[in-house]
Coordinates of N, CA and C in Angstrom, one line a residue:
Chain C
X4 N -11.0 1.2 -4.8 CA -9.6 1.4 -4.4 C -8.8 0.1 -4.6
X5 N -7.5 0.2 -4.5 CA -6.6 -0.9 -5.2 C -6.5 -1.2 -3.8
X6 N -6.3 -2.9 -4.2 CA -5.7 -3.7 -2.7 C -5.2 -5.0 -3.2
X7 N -4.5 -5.6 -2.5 CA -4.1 -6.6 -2.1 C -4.0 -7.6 -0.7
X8 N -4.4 -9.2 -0.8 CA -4.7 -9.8 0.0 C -3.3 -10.7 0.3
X9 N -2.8 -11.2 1.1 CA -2.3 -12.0 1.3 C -3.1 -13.2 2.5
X10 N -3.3 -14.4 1.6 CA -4.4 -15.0 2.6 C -3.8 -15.9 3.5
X11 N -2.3 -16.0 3.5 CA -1.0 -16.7 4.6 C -0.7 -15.7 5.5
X12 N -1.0 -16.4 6.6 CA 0.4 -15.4 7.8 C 1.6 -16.0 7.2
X13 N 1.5 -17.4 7.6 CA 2.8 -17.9 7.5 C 2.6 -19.1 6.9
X14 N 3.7 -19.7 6.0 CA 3.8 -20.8 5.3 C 4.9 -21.2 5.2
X15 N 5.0 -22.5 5.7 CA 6.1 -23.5 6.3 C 6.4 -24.8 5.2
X16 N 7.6 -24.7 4.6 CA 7.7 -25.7 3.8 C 9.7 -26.7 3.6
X17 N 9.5 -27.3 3.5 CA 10.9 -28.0 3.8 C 12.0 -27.5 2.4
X18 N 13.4 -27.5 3.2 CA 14.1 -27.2 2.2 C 14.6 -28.0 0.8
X19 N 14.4 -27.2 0.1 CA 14.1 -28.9 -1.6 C 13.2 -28.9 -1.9
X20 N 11.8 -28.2 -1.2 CA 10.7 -28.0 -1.7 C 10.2 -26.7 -2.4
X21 N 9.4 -27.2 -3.4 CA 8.9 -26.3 -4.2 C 8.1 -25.2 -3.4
X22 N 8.1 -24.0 -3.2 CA 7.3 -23.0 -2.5 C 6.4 -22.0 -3.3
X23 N 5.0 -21.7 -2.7 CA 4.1 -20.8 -3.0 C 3.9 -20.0 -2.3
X24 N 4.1 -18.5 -2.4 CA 3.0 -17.6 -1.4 C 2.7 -16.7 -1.8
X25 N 0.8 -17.1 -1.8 CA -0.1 -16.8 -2.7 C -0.2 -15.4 -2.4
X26 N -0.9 -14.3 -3.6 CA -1.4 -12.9 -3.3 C -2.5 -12.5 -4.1
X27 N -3.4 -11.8 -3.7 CA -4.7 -11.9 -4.9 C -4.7 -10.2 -4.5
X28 N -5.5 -9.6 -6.0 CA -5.4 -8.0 -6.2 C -6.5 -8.0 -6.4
X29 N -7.1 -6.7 -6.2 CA -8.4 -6.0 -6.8 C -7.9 -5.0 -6.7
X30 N -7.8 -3.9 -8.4 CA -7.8 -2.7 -8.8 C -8.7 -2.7 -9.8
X31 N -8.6 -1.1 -10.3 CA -9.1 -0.6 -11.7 C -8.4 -0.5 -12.6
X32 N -8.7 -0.5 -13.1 CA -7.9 -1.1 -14.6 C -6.7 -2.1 -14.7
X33 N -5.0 -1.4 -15.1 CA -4.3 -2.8 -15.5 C -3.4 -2.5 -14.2
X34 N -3.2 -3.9 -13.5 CA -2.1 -3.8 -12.0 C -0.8 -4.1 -12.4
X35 N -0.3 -2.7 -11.6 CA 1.5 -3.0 -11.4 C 1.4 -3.2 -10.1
X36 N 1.9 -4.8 -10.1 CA 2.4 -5.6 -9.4 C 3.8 -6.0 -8.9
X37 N 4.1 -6.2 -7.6 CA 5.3 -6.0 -7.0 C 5.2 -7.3 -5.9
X38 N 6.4 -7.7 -5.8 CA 7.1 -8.9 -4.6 C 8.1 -8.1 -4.0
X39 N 8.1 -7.8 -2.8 CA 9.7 -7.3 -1.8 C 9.5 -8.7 -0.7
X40 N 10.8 -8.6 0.0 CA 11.2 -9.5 0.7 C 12.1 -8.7 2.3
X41 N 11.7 -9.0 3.4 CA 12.0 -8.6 4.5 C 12.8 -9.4 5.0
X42 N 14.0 -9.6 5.2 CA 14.8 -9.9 6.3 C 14.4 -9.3 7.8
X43 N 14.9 -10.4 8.8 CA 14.9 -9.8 10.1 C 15.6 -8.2 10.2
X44 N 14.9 -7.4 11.1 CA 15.6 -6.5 11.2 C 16.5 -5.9 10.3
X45 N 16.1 -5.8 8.8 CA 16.6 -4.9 7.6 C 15.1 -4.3 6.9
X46 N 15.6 -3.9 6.2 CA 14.7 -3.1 5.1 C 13.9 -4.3 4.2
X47 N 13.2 -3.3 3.5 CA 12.7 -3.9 2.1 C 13.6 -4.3 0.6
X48 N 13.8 -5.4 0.1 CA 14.3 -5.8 -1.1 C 13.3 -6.2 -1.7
X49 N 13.8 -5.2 -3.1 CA 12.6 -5.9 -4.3 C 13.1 -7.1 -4.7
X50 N 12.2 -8.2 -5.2 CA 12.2 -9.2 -5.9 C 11.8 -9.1 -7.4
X51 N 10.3 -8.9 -7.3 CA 10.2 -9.4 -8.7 C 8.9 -7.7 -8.9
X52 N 8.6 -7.4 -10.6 CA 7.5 -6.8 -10.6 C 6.9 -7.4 -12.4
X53 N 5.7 -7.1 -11.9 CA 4.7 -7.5 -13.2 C 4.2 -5.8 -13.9
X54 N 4.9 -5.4 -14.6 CA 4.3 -4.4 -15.3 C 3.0 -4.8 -16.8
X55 N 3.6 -5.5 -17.7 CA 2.7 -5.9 -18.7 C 3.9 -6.9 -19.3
X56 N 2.9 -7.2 -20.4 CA 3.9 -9.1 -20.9 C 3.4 -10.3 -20.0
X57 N 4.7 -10.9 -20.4 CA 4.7 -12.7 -19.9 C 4.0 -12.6 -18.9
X58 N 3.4 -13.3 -18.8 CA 2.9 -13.4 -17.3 C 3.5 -14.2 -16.3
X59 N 4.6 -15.3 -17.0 CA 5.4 -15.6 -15.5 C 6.4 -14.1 -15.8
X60 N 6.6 -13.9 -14.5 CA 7.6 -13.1 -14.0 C 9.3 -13.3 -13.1
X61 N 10.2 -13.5 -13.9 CA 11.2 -14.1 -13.3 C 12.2 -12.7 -12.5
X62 N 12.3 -13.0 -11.4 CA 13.0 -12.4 -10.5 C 14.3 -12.8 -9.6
X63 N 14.4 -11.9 -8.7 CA 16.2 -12.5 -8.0 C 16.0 -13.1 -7.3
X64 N 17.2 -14.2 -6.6 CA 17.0 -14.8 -5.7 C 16.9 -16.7 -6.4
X65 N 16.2 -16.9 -7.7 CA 15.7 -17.9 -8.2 C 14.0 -17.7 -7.8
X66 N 13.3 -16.6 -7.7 CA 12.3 -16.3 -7.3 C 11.4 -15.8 -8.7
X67 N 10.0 -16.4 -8.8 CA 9.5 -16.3 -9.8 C 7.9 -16.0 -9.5
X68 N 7.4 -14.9 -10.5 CA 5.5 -15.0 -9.6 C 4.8 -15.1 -11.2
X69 N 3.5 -15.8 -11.2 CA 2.6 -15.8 -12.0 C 1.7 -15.1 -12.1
X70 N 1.4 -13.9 -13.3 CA 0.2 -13.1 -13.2 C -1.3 -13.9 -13.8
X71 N -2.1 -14.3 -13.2 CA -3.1 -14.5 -13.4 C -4.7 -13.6 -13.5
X72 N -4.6 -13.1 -14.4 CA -5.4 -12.3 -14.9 C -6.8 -12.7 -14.3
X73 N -7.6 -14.0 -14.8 CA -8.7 -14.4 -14.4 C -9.1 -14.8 -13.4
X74 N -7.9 -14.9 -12.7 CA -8.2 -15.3 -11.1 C -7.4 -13.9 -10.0
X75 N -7.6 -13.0 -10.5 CA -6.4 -11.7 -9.8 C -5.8 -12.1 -9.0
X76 N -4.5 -13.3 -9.2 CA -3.9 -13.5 -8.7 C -1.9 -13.2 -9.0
X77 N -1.4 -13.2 -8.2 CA 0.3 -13.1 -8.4 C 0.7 -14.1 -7.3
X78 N 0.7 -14.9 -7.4 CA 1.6 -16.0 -6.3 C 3.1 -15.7 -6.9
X79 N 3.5 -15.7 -5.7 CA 5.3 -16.4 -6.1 C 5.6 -17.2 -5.9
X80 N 6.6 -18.1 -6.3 CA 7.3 -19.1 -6.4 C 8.3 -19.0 -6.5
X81 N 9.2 -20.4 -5.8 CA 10.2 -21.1 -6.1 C 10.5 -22.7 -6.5
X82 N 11.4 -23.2 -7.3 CA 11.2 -24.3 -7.8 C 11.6 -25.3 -6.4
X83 N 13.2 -24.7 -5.8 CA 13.6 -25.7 -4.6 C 13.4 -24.7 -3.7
X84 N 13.4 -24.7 -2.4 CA 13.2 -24.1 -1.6 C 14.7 -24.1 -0.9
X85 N 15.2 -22.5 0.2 CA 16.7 -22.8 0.8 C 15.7 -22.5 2.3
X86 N 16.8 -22.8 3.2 CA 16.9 -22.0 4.4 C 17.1 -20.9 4.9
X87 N 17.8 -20.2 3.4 CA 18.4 -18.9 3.8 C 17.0 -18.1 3.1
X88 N 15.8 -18.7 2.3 CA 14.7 -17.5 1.8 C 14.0 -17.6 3.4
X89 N 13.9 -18.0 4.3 CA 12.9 -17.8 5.5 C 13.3 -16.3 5.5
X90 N 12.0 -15.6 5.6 CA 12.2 -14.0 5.5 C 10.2 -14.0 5.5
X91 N 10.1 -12.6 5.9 CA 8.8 -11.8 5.8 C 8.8 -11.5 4.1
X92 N 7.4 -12.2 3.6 CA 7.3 -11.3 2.1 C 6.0 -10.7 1.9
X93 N 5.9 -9.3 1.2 CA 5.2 -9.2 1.0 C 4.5 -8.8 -0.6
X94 N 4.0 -8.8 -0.6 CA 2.8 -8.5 -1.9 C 2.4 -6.8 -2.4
X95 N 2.6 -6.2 -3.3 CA 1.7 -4.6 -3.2 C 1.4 -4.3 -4.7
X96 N 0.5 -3.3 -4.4 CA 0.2 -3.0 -6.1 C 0.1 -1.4 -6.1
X97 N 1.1 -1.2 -7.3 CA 0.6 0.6 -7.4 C -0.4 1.4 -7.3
X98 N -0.6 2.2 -6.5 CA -2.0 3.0 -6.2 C -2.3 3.6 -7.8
X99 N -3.4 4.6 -7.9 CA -3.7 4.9 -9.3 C -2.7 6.8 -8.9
X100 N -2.9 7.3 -10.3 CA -1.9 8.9 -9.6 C -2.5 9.5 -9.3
X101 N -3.9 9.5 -9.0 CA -4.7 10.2 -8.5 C -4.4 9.5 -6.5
X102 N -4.5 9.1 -6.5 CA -3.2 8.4 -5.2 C -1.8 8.4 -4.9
X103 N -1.4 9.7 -5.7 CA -0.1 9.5 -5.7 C 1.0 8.4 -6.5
X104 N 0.1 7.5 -6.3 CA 1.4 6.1 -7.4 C 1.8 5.7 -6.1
X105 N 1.4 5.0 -5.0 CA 2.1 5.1 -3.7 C 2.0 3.2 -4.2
X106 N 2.9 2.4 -3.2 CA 2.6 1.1 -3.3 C 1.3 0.6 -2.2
X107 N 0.7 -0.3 -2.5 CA -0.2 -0.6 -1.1 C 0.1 -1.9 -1.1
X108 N 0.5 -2.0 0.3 CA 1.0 -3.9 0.5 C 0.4 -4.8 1.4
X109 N 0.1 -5.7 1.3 CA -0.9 -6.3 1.9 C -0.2 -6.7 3.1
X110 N -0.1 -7.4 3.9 CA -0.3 -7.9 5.5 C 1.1 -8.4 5.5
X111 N 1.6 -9.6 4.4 CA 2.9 -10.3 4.6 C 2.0 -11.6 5.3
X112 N 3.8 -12.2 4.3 CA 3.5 -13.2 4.9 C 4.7 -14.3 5.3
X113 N 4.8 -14.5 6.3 CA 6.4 -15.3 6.9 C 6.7 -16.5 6.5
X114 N 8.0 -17.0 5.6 CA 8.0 -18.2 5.0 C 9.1 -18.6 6.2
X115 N 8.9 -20.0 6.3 CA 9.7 -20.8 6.9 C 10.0 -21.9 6.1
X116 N 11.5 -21.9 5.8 CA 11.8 -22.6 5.5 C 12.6 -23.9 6.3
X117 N 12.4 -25.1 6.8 CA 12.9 -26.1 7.5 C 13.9 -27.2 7.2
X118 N 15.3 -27.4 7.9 CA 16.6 -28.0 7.0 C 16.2 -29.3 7.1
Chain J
X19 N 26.6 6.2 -2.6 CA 25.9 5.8 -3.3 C 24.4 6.1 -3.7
X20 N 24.1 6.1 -4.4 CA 22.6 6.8 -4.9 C 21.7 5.8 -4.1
X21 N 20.9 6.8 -3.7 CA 19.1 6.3 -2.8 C 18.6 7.3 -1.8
X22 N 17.9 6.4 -0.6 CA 17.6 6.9 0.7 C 18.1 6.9 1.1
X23 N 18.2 7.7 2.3 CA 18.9 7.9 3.3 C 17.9 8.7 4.3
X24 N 17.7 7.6 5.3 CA 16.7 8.0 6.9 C 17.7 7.9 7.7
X25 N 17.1 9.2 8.6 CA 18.3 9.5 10.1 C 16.3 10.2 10.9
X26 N 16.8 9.7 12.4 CA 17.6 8.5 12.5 C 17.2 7.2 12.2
X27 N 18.7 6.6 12.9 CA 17.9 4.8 12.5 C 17.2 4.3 13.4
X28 N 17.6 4.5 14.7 CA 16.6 4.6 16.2 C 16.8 5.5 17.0
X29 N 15.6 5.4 17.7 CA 14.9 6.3 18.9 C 14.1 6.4 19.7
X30 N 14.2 6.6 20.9 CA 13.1 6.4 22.1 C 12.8 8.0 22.0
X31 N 11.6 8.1 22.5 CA 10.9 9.3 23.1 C 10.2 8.9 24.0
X32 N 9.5 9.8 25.0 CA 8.8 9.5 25.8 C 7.7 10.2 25.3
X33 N 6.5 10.0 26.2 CA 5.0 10.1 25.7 C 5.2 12.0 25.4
X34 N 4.5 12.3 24.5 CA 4.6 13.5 24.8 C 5.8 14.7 23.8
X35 N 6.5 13.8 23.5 CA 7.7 14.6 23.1 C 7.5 14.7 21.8
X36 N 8.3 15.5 21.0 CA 8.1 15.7 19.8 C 9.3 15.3 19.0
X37 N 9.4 14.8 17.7 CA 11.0 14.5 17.2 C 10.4 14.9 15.1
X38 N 11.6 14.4 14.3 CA 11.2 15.0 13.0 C 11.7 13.9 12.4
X39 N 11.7 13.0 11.5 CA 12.1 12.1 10.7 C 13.0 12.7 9.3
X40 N 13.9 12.1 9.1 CA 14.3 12.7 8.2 C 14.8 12.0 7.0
X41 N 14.4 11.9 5.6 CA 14.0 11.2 4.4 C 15.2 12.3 3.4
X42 N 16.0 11.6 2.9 CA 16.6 12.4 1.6 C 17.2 11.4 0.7
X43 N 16.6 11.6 -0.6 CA 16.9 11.2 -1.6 C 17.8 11.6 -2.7
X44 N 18.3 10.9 -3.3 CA 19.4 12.0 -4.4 C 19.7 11.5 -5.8
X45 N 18.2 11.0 -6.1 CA 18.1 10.3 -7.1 C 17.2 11.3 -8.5
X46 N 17.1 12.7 -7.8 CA 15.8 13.7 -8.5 C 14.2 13.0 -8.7
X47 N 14.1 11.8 -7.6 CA 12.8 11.6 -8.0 C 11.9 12.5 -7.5
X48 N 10.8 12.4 -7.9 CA 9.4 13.1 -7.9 C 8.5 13.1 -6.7
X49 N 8.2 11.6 -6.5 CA 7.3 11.2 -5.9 C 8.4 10.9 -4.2
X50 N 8.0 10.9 -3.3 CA 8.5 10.0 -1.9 C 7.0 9.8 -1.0
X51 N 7.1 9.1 -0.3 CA 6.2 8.4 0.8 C 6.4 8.1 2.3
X52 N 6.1 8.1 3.2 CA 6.2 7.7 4.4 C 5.2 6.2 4.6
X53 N 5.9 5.6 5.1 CA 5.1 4.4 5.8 C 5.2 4.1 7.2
X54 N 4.6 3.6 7.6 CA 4.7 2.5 9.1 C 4.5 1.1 9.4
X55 N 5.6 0.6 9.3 CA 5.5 -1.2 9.8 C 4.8 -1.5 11.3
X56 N 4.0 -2.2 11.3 CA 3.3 -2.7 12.3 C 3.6 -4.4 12.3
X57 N 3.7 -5.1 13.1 CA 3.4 -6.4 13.5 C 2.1 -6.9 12.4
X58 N 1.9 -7.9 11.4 CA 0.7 -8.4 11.4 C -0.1 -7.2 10.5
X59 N 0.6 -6.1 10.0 CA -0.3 -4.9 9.5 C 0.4 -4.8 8.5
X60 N 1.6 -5.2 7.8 CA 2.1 -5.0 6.5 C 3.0 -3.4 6.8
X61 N 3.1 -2.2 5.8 CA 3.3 -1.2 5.3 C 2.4 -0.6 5.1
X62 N 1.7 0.5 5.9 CA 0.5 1.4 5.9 C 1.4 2.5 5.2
X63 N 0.5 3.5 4.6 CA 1.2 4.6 4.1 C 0.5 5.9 4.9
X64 N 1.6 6.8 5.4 CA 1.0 7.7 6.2 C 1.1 9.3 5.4
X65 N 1.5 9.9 4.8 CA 1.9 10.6 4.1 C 2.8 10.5 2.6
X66 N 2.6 11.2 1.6 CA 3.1 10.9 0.2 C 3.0 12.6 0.1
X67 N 4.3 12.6 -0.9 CA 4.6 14.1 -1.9 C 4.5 13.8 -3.1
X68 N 4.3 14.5 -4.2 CA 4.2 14.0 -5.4 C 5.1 15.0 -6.2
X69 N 5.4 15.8 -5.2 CA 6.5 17.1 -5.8 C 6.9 17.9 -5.2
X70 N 7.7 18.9 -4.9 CA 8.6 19.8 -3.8 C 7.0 20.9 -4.0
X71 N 6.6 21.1 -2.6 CA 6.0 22.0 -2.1 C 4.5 21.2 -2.0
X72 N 4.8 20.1 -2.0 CA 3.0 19.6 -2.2 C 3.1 18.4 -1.3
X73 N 2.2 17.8 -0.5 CA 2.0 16.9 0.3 C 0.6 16.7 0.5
X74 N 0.3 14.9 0.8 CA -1.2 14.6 0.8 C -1.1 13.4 2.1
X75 N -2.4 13.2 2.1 CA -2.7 12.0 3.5 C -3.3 10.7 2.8
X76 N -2.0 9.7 3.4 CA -2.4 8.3 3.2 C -3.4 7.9 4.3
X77 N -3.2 6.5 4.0 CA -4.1 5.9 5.3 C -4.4 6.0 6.2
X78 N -3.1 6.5 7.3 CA -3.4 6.4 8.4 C -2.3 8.1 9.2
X79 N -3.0 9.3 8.2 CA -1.8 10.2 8.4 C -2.0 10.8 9.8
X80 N -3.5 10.3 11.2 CA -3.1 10.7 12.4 C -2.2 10.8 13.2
X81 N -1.8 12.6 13.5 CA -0.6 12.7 14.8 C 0.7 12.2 13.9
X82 N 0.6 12.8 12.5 CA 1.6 13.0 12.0 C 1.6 14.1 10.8
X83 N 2.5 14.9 10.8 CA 2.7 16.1 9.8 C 4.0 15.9 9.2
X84 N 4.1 16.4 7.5 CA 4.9 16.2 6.7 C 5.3 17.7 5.7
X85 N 6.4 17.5 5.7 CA 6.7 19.2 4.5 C 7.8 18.5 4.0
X86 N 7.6 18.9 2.3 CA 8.6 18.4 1.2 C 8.9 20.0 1.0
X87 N 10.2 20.4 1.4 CA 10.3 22.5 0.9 C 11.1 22.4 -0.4
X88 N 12.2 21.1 0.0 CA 13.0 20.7 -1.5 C 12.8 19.2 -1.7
X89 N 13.1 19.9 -2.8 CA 12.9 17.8 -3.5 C 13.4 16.8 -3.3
X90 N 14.9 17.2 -2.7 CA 15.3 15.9 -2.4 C 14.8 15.5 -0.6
X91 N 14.1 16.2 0.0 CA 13.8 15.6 1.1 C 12.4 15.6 1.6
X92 N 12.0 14.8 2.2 CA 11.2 14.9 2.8 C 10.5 14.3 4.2
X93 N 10.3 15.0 5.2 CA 10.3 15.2 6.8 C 8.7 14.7 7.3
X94 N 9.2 14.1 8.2 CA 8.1 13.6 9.1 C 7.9 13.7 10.4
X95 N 6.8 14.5 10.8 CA 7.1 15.0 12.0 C 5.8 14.3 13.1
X96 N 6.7 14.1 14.6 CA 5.1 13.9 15.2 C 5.6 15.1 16.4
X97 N 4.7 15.5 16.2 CA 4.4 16.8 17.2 C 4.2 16.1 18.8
X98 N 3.5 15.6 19.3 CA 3.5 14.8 20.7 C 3.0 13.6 20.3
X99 N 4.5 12.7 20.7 CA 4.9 11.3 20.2 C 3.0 10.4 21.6
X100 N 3.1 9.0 20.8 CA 2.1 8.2 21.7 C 2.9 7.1 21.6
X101 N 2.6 6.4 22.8 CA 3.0 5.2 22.6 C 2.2 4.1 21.3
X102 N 1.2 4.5 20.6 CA 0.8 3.8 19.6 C 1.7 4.5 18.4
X103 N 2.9 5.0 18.7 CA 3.4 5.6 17.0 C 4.7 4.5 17.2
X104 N 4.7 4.0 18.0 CA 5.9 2.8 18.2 C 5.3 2.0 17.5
X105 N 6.9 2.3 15.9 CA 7.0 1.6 15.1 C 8.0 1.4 14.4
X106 N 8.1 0.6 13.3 CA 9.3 1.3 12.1 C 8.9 1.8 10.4
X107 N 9.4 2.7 10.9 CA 8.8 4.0 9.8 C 9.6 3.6 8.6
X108 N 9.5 3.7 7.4 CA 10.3 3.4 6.3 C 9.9 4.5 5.5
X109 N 10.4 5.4 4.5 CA 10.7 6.4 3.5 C 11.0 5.4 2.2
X110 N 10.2 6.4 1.0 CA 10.7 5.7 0.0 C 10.7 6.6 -1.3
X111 N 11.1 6.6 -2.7 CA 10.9 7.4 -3.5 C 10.3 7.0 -5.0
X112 N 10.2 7.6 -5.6 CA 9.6 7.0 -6.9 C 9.7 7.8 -8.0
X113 N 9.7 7.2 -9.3 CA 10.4 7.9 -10.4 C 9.7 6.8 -11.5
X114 N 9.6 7.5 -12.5 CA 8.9 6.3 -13.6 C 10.0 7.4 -14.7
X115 N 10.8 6.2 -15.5 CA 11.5 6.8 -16.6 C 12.0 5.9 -17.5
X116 N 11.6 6.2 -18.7 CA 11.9 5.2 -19.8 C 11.6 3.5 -19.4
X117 N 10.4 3.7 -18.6 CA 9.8 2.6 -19.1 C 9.8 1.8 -17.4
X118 N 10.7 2.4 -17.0 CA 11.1 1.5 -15.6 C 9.9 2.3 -14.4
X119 N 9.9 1.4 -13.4 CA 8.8 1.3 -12.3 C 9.1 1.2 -11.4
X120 N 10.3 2.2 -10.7 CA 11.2 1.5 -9.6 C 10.6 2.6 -8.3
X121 N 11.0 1.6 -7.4 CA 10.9 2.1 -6.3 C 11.6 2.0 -4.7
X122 N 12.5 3.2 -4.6 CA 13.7 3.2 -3.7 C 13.2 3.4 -2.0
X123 N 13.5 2.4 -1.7 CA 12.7 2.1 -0.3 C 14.4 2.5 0.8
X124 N 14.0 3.6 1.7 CA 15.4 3.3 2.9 C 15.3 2.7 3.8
X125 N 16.2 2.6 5.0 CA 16.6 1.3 5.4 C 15.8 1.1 7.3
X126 N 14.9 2.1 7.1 CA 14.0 2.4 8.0 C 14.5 3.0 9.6
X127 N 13.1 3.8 10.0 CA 13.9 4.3 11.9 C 12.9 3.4 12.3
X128 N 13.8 2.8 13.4 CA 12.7 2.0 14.8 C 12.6 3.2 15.5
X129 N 11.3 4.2 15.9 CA 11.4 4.3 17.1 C 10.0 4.0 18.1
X130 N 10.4 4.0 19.5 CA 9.7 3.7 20.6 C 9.3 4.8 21.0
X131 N 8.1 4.7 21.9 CA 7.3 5.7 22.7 C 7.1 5.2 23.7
X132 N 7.7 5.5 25.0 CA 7.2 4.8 26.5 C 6.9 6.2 27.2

């Protein structure tokens, strides 16, 4: 079965700082990969998705994730960090269609950003 | 404007009671899902359609029932609510077309069970 880890609850980093938060996959065969982003008390916003190609993946926000094939990993990144990304993110990967195509998202994880 | 659209947006029930969630899309996608946000648990998926008249069980589809009769909607029901269904439920749809992988998430119901 397809999954995703997110191995942060939370990761705290100052604003001007470069930020990571990491996500690692195990599927079958090739992963569509996805980043949303949680504001307090709103919905889900997509950020970024990795279907095939480049493996960096540039998304909104100034928000960017790395597919790493040999390490099944997708971290995202940003180069500076604000105050205004502190938000819940999380990580998911397309189920296969024998699953429907559903997303499965891993746990989240809370960025803090500090002024 | 084109997407989801969940009613309601909140709701209390008390133990026992029954209510119906309601998911519409107006985008002709295919596919829609039900989820539930938990604290610390991410987006579980509780039910998914993959087309008007067809419905299947995600992860965690206990003490909840689902019917897609038309395509653009699709209903979530808890027949006698528990205080463990307090959560926020989020609807979503899906459509693969010319190449794109998108996926229309609505703007979720909080509801409570006391």
């Amino acid at each position: 079965a397809q999954s995703v880890a997110q191995p942060e609850d939370q990761v705290n980093v100052a604003e001007g700082n470069p930020l990571t938060v990491k996500c690692t996959y195990s599927v079958s065969g090739n992963p569509y990969l996805f980043w949303y982003v949680q504001y307090p008390n709103r919905g889900l916003q997509f950020l970024l998705k990795y279907i095939t190609g480049d493996n960096l993946v540039k998304g909104s926000y100034g928000f960017e994730a790395e597919f790493n094939k040999s390490q099944t990993s997708f971290h995202l990144k940003k180069p500076s960090a604000l105050v205004s990304d502190s938000a819940l993110y999380f990580c998911a990967v397309r189920d296969s269609p024998q699953a429907g195509t559903a997303l499965i998202f891993g746990k989240g994880t809370t960025l803090s950003v500090s002024s | 404007n084109a997407g989801v659209t969940q009613t309601p947006k909140f709701r209390v029930l008390k133990t026992g009671q029954s209510m119906t969630l309601l998911c519409a899309q107006d985008m002709n996608h295919e596919y829609m899902y039900w989820y539930r946000q938990d604290p610390g648990m991410g987006l579980r998926l509780i039910h998914y359609s993959v087309g008007e008249g067809t419905t299947a069980k995600g992860e965690v589809p206990d003490g909840y029932n689902v019917s897609r009769l038309k395509k653009q909607n699709f209903l979530l029901g808890l027949e006698s609510a528990a205080p463990s269904q307090t959560s926020v439920y989020f609807c979503a749809s899906f459509r693969t077309s010319q190449g794109q992988h998108g996926y229309t998430f609505g703007s979720g119901t909080r509801l409570t069970v006391v």
